[in-house]
Coordinates of C-alpha atoms (C1' of nucleotides) in Angstrom, one line a residue:
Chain N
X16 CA -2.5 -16.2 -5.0
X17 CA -2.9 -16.1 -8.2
X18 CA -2.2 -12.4 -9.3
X19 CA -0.5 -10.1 -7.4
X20 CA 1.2 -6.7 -8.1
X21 CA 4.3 -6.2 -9.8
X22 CA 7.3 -5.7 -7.4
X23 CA 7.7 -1.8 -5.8
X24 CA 4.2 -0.4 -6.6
X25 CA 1.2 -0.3 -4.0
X26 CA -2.2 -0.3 -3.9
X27 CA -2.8 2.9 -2.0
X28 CA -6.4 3.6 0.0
X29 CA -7.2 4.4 3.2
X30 CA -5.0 6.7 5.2
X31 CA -2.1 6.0 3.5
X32 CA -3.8 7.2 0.4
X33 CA -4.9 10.5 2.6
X34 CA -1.4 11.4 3.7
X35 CA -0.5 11.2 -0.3
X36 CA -3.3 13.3 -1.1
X37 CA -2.8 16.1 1.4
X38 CA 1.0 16.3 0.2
X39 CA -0.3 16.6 -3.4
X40 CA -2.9 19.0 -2.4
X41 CA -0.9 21.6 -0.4
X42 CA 1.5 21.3 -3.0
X43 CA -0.9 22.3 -6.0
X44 CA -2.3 25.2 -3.7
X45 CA 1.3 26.5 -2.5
X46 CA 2.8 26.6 -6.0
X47 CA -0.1 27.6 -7.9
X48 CA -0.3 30.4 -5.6
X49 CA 3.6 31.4 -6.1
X50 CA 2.6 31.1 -10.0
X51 CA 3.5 27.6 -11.0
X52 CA 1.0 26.3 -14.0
X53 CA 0.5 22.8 -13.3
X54 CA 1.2 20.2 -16.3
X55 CA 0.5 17.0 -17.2
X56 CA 2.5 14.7 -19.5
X57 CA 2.4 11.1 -20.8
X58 CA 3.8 8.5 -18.3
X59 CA 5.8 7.5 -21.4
X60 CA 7.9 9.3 -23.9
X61 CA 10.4 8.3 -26.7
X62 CA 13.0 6.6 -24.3
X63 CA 15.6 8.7 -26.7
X64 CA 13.9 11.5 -24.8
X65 CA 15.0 10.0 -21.2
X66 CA 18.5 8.8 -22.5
X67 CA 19.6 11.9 -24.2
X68 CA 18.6 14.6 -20.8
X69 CA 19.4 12.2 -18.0
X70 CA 22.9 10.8 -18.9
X71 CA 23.6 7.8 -21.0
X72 CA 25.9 6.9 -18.4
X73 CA 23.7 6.8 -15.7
X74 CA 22.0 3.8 -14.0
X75 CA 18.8 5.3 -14.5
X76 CA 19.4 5.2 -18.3
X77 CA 21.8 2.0 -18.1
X78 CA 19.6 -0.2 -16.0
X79 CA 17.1 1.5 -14.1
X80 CA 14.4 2.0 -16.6
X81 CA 11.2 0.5 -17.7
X82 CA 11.6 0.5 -21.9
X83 CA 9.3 -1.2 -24.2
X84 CA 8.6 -2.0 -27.7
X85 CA 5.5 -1.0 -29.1
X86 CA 5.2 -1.0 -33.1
X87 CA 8.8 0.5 -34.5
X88 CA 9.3 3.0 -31.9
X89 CA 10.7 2.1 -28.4
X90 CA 9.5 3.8 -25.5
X91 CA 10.5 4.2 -21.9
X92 CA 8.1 4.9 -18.9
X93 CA 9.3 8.3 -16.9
X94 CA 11.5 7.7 -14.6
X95 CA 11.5 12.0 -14.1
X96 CA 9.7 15.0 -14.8
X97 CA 12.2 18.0 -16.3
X98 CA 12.8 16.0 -19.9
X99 CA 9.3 15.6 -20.7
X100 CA 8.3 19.4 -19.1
X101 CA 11.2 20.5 -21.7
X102 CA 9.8 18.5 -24.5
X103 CA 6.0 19.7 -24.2
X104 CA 7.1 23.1 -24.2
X105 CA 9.3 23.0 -27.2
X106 CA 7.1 20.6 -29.0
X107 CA 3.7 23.2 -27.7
X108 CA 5.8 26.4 -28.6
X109 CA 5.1 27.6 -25.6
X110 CA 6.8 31.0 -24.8
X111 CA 9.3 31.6 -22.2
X112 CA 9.6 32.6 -19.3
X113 CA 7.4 29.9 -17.8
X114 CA 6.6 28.2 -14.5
X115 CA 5.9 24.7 -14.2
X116 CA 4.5 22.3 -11.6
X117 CA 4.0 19.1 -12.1
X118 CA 2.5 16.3 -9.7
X119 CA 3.1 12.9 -11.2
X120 CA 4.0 9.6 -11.0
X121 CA 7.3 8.2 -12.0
X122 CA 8.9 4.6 -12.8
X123 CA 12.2 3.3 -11.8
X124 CA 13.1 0.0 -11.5
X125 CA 15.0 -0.4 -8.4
X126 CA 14.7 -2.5 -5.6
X127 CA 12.3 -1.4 -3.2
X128 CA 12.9 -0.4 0.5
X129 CA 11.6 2.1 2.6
X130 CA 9.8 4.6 0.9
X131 CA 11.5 3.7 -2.3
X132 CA 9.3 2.5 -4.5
X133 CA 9.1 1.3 -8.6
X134 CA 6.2 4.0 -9.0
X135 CA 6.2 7.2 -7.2
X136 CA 5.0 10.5 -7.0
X137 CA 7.2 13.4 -8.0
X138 CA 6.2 17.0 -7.0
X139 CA 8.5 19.2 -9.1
X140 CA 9.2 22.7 -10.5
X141 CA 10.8 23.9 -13.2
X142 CA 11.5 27.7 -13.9
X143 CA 12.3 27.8 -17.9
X144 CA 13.4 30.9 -19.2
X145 CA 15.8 32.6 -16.1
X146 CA 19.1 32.6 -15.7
X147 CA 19.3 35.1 -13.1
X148 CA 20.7 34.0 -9.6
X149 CA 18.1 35.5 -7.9
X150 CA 15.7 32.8 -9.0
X151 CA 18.2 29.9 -8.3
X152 CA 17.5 31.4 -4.6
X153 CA 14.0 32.2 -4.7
X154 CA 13.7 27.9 -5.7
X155 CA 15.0 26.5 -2.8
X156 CA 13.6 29.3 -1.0
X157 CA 10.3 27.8 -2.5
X158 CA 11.2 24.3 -1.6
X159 CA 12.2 24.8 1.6
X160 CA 8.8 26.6 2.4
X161 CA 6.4 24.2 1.1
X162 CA 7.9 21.9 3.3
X163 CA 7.7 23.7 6.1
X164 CA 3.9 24.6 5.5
X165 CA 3.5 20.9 5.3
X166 CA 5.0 20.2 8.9
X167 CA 8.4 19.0 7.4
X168 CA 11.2 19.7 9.7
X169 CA 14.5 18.5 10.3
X170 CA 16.4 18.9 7.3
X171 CA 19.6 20.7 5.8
X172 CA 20.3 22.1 2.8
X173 CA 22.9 21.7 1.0
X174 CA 24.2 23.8 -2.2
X175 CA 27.0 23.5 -4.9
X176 CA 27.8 25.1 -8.2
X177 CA 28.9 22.5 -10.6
X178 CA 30.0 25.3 -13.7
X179 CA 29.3 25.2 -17.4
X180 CA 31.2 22.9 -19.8
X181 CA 34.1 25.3 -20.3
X182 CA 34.7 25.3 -16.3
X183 CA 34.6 21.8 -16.5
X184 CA 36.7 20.9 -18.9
X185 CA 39.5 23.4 -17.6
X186 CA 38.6 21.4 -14.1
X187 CA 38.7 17.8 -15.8
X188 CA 42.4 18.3 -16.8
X189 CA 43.6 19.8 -13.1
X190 CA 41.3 17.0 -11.6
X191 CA 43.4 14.1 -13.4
X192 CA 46.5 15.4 -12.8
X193 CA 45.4 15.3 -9.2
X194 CA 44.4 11.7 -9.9
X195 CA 46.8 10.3 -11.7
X196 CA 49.2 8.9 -9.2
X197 CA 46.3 7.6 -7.5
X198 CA 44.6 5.6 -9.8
X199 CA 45.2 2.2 -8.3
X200 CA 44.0 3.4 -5.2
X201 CA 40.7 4.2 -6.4
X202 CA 37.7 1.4 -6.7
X203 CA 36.5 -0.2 -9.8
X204 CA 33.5 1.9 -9.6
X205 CA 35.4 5.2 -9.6
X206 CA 38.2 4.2 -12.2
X207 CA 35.2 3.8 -14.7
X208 CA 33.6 7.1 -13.6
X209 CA 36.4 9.3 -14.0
X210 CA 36.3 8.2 -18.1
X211 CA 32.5 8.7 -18.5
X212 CA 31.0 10.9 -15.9
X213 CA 33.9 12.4 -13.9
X214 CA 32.3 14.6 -11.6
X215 CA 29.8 11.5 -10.5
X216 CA 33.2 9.8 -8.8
X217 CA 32.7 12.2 -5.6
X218 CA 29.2 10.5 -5.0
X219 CA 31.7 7.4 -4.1
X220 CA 30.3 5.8 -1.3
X221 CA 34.1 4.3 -0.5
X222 CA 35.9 5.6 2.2
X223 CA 39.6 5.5 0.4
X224 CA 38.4 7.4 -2.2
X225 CA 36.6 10.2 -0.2
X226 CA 39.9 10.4 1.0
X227 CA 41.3 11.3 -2.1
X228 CA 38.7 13.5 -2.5
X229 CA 38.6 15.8 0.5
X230 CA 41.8 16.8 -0.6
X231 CA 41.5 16.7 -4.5
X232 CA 40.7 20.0 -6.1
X233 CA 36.5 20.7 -6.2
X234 CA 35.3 22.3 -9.3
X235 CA 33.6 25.1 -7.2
X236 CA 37.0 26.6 -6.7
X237 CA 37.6 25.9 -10.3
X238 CA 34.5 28.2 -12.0
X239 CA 34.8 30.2 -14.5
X240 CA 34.9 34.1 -14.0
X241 CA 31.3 34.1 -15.0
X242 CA 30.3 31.2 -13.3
X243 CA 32.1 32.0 -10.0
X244 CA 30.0 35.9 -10.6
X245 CA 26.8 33.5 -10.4
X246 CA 27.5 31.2 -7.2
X247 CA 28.7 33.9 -5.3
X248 CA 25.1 35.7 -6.1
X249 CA 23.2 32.8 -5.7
X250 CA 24.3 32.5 -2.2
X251 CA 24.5 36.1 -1.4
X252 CA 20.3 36.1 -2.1
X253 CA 20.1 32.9 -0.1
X254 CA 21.2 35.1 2.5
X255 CA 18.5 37.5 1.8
X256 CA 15.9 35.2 1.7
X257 CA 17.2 34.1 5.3
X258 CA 17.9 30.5 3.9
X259 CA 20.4 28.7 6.2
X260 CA 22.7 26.3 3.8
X261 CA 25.6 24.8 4.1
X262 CA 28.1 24.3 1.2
X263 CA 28.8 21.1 -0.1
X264 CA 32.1 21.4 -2.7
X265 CA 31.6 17.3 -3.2
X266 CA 27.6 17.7 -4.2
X267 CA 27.4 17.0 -7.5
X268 CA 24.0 15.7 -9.1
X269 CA 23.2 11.8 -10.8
X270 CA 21.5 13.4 -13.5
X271 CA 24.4 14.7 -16.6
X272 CA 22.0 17.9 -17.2
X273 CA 23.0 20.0 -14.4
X274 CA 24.8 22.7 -14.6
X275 CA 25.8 25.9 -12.3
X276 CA 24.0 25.7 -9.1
X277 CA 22.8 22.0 -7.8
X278 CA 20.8 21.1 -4.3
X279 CA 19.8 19.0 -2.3
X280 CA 17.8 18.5 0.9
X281 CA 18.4 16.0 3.0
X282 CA 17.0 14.8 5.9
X283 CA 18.9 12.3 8.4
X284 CA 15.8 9.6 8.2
X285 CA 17.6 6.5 7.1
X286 CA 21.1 5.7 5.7
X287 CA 21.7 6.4 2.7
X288 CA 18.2 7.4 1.5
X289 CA 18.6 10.7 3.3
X290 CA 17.7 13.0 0.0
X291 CA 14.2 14.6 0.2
X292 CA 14.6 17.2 -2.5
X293 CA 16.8 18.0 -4.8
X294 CA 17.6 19.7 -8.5
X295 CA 19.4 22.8 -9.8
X296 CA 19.9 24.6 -13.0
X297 CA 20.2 23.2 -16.6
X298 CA 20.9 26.1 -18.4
X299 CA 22.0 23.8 -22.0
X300 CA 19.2 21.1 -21.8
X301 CA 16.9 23.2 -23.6
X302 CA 19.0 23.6 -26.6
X303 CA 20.0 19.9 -26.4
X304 CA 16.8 18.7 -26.6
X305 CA 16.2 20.8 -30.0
X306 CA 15.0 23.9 -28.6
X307 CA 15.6 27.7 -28.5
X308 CA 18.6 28.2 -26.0
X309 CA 17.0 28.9 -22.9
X310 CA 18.3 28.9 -19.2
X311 CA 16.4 26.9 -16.8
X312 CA 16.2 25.6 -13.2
X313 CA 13.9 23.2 -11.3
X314 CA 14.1 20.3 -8.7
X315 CA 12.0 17.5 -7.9
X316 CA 10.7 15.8 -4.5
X317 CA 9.4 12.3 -3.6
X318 CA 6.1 12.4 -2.1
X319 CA 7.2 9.5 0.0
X320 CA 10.2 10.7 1.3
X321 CA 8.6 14.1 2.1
X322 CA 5.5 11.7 4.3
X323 CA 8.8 10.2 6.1
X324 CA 9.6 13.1 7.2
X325 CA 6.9 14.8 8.5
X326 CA 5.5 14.1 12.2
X327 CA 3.7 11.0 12.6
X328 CA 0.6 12.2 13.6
X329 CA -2.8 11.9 12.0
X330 CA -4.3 12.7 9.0
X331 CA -6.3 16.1 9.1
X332 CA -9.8 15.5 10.4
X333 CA -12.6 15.2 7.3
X334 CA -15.6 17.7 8.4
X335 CA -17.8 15.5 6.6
X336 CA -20.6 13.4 8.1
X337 CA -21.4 9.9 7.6
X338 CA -24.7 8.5 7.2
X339 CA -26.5 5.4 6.9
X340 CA -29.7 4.9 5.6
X341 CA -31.5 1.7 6.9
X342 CA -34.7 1.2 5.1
X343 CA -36.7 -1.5 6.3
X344 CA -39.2 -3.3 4.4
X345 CA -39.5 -3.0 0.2
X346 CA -41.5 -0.5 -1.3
X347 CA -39.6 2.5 0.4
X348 CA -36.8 2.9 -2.7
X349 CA -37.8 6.0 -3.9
X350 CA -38.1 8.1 -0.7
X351 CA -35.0 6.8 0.3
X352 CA -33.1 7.3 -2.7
X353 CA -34.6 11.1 -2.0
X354 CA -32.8 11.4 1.7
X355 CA -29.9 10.1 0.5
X356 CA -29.5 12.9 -2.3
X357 CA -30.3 15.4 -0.1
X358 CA -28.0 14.7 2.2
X359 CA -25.1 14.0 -0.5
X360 CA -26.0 17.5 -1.8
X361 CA -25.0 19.1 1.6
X362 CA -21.6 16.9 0.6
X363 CA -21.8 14.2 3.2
X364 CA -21.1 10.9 2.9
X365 CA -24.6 9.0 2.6
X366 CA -24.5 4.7 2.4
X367 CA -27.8 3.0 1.4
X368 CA -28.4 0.1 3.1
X369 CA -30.6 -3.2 1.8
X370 CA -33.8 -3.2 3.1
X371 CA -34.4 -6.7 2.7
X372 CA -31.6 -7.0 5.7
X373 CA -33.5 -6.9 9.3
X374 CA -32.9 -3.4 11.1
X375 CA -29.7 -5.5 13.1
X376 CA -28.3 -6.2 10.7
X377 CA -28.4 -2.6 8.5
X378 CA -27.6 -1.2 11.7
X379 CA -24.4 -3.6 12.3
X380 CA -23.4 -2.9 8.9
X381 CA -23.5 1.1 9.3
X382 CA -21.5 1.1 13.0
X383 CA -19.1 -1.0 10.8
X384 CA -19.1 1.6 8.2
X385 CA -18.3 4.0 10.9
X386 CA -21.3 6.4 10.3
X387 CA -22.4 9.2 12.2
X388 CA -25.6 8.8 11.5
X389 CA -28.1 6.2 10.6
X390 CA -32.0 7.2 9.3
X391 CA -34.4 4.3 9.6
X392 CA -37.3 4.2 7.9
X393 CA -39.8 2.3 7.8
X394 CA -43.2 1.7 7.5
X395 CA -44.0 3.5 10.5
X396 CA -41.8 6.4 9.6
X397 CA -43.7 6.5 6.0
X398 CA -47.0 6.2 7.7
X399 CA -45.9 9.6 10.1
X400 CA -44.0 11.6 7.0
X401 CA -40.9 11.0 9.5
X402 CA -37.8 9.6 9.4
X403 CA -35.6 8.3 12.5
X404 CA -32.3 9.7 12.5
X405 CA -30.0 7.7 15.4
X406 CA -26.9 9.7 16.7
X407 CA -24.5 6.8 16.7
X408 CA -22.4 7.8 19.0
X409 CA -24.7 8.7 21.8
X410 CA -27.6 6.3 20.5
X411 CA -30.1 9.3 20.4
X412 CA -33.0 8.8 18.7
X413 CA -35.7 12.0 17.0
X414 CA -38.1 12.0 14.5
X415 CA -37.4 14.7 11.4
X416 CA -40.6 15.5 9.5
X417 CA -39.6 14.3 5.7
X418 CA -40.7 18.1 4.4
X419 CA -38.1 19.7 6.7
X420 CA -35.5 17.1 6.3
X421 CA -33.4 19.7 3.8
X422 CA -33.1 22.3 6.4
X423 CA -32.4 19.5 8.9
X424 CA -29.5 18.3 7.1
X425 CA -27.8 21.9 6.7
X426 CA -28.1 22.3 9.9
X427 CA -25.4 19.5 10.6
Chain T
rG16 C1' 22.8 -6.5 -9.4
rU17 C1' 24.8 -7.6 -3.8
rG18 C1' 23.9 -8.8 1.5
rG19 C1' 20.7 -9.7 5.9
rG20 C1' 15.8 -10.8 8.1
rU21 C1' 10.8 -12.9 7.7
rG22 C1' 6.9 -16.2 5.5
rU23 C1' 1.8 -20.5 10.3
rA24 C1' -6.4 -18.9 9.8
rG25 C1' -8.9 -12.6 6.7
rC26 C1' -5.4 -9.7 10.6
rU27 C1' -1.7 -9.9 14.8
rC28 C1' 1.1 -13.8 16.5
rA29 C1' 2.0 -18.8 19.6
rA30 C1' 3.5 -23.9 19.0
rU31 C1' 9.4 -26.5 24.6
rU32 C1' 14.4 -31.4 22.3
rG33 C1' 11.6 -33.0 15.6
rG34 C1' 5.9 -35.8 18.6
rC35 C1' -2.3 -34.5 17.8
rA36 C1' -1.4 -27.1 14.1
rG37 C1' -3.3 -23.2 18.6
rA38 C1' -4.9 -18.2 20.7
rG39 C1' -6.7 -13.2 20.4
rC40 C1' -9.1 -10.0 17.1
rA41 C1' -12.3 -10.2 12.7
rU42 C1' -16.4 -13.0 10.3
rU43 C1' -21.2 -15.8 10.8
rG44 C1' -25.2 -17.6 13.9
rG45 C1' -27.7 -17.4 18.6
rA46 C1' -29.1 -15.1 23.6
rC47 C1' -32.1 -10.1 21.4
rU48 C1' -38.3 -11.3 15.3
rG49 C1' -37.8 -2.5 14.2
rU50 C1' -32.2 -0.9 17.0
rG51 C1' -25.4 -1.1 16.2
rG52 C1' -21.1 -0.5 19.6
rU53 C1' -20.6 -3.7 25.5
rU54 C1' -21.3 -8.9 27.4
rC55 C1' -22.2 -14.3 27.1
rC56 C1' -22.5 -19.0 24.1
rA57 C1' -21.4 -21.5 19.6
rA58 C1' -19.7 -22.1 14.7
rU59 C1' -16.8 -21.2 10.3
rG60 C1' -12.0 -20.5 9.1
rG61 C1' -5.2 -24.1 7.4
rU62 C1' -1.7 -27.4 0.9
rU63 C1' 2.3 -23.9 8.0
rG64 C1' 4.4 -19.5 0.6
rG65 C1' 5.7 -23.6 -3.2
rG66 C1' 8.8 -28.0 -4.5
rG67 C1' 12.2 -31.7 -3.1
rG68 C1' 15.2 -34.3 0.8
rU69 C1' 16.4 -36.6 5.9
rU70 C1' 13.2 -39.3 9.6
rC71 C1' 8.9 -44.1 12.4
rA72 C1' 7.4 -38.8 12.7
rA73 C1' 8.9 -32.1 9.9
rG74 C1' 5.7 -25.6 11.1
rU75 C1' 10.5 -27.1 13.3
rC76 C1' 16.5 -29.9 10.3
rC77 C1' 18.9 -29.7 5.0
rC78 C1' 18.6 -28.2 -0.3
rC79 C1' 16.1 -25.4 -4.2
rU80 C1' 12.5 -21.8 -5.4
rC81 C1' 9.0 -17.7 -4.9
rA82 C1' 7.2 -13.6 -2.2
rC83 C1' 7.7 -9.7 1.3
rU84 C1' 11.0 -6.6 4.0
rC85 C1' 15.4 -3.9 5.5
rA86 C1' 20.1 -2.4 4.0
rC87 C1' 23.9 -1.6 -0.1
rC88 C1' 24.5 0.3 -5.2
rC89 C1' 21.7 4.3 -7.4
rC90 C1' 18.2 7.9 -7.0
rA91 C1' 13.2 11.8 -5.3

RNA sequence: GUGGGUGUAGCUCAAUUGGCAGAGCAUUGGACUGUGGUUCCAAUGGUUGGGGGUUCAAGUCCCCUCACUCACCCCA
């Protein structure tokens, strides 16, 4: 073989590429119906961009990441949505409050396994402009809908307020003190994390330190008075908008730009891949990235992950026909090409066939096409004004007069 | 980056202890010259992922390498 594709990424058709599409689709309608714009934006930005709203210590930013060189300027292919949503609305001036929806592919280079892949679609949100716990609730309120209207069931959701910086710091101190006579207990991983990211050390996947941690003290009992005002809201509206959750004190979020309320959904599919959803707010991002200072929430889901975890049954039925026009014998182009407009204009699927190929083999062709219909015609048929439509299913056989073939069609 | 599994015809897979590389499906042709799907007959199709080693003999054993896949890390 002497090319093939690049390690995680697909080449999608068929009903694979169907399932993808009727995600995307329902998605587009749903949230442009509950006032989402959608947006498109480069599949590459300034990797500065990336590295300054994700987290320089994050493996997304530290090793994750497809970054280039392309003249002076060094760029890095998306490996999320919210950054680059931020950055066209500051850099478009676009006024606030604001909905967005975005439906687009991403770039991460990890290794693949099941429906993890190097490029993936994203569906996500993002709500700039609100800081208001009522729309925190009304977000996974909106997530947890679209799911369902897509046949997703099966999964939890879980919710967490991670503060502002002034909780946090206040938290960091109590945390160490906690820590400190524990420090050679904890792994590598975690002895690193606590330095850079310390909040990221209860995503620890070791048992001995989750032990620790059970008992350490959580930043969510650690909020500020204004923050603790906006958690307790938050979930009091979940409540309202009859959202079942369960609280998670050890949910923080791999991306540094959280802050205040963070979620996931997870879904028990496979191991550790069990996150189908997930975001929260990131009230300071705006401002970091140059902007006004604006609250703002969103959260992002894999296509893929979502497809996992629906029902496995079969993609919606297409209402459109299939036909196949057999023409036998040259000469006969133009009238053909004639059927097989009309019947494209009725939006069917129409498939010429080559009339130098006997009627055997045109008609081999078309049951392999999986057609509904074939029209033959021939001289005979030209002779008459006809044409011979075959059911292909019951191998029924008319005659439709050429001038009442448009009305024909409609009828189908 | 780490660990496991798998690579044989276009596809799905066989091949006993190391002993002639096979089957089904698909494709092509014919039975059937303007009628597909079913049936029957025949044909085409292979560097056994690649390289090296052991052996009289390797798809099979050993080493290296590549790819795919699952899991870990991390993340949607």
């Amino acid at each position: 073989m002497l090319y093939q594709k690049p390690k995680g990424t697909r080449d999608i058709y068929g009903k694979e590429l169907k399932r993808i599409e009727a995600v995307c689709n329902a998605a587009r309608s749903f949230f442009v119906r509950n006032g989402y714009q959608e947006i498109r934006t480069p599949a590459f930005e300034m990797a500065d961009l990336f590295i300054r709203s994700i987290g320089e210590h994050t493996d997304i930013v530290e090793k994750e990441n497809y970054t280039f060189k392309a003249g002076k300027r060094v760029y890095m292919l998306r490996p999320e949505g919210t950054a680059s949503v931020l950055r066209a609305i500051i850099e478009n001036k676009i006024p606030l409050p604001r909905r967005f929806l975005y439906i687009e592919p991403m770039y991460r280079k990890e290794r693949p396994q099941k429906g993890r892949y190097r490029e993936f679609i994203q569906i996500g949100i993002e709500l700039i402009g609100e800081d208001d716990p009522i729309y925190d609730a009304e977000m996974i309120e909106q997530g947890k809908r679209f799911l369902e209207s897509v046949g997703a069931s099966g999964f939890t959701i879980e919710v967490n307020s991670i503060g502002c910086p002034k909780c946090r710091s206040l938290y960091k101190k109590a945390l160490k003190d906690f820590l400190r006579a524990k420090t050679n207990v904890l792994c590598s991983n975690c002895t690193v994390r606590l330095d850079k990211n310390f909040l990221r050390i209860f995503d620890c996947k070791e048992q001995k330190c989750q032990e620790i941690y059970d008992t350490a003290p959580k930043i969510t009992d650690n909020l500020c008075a204004n923050c603790t005002q906006h958690y307790a809201t938050v979930k009091k509206f979940l409540a309202e908008f009859s959202i079942e959750f369960t609280e998670n004190k050890k949910l923080v979020r791999g991306l540094d730009y959280y802050t205040r309320t963070v979620f996931e959904f997870k879904h028990q599919l496979l191991g550790a891949r069990d996150t189908i959803l997930a975001g929260g707010r990131y009230d300071l991002l705006m401002e970091e990235l140059g902007g006004v200072n604006a609250p703002a929430l969103g959260w992002a889901m894999g296509v893929d992950c979502v497809i996992l975890s629906l029902p496995d049954e079969q993609p919606p039925l297409v209402q459109r026909k299939r036909f196949f026009i057999a023409t036998i014998g040259e000469g006969l182009i133009t009238e053909t090409v004639e059927l097989r407009n009309t019947i494209q204009k009725n939006d069917h699927v129409c498939i010429m066939g080559n009339p130098k190929d006997s009627v055997k083999r045109q008609l081999k062709k078309a049951n392999r096409l999986q057609v509904d219909y074939t029209i033959l015609y021939g001289e005979d048929e030209a002779k008459a004004k006809v044409c011979s439509m075959k059911d292909m299913e019951s191998g029924e056989q008319k005659q439709v007069a050429l001038k009442d073939f448009a009305s024909f069609v409609k009828t189908i």
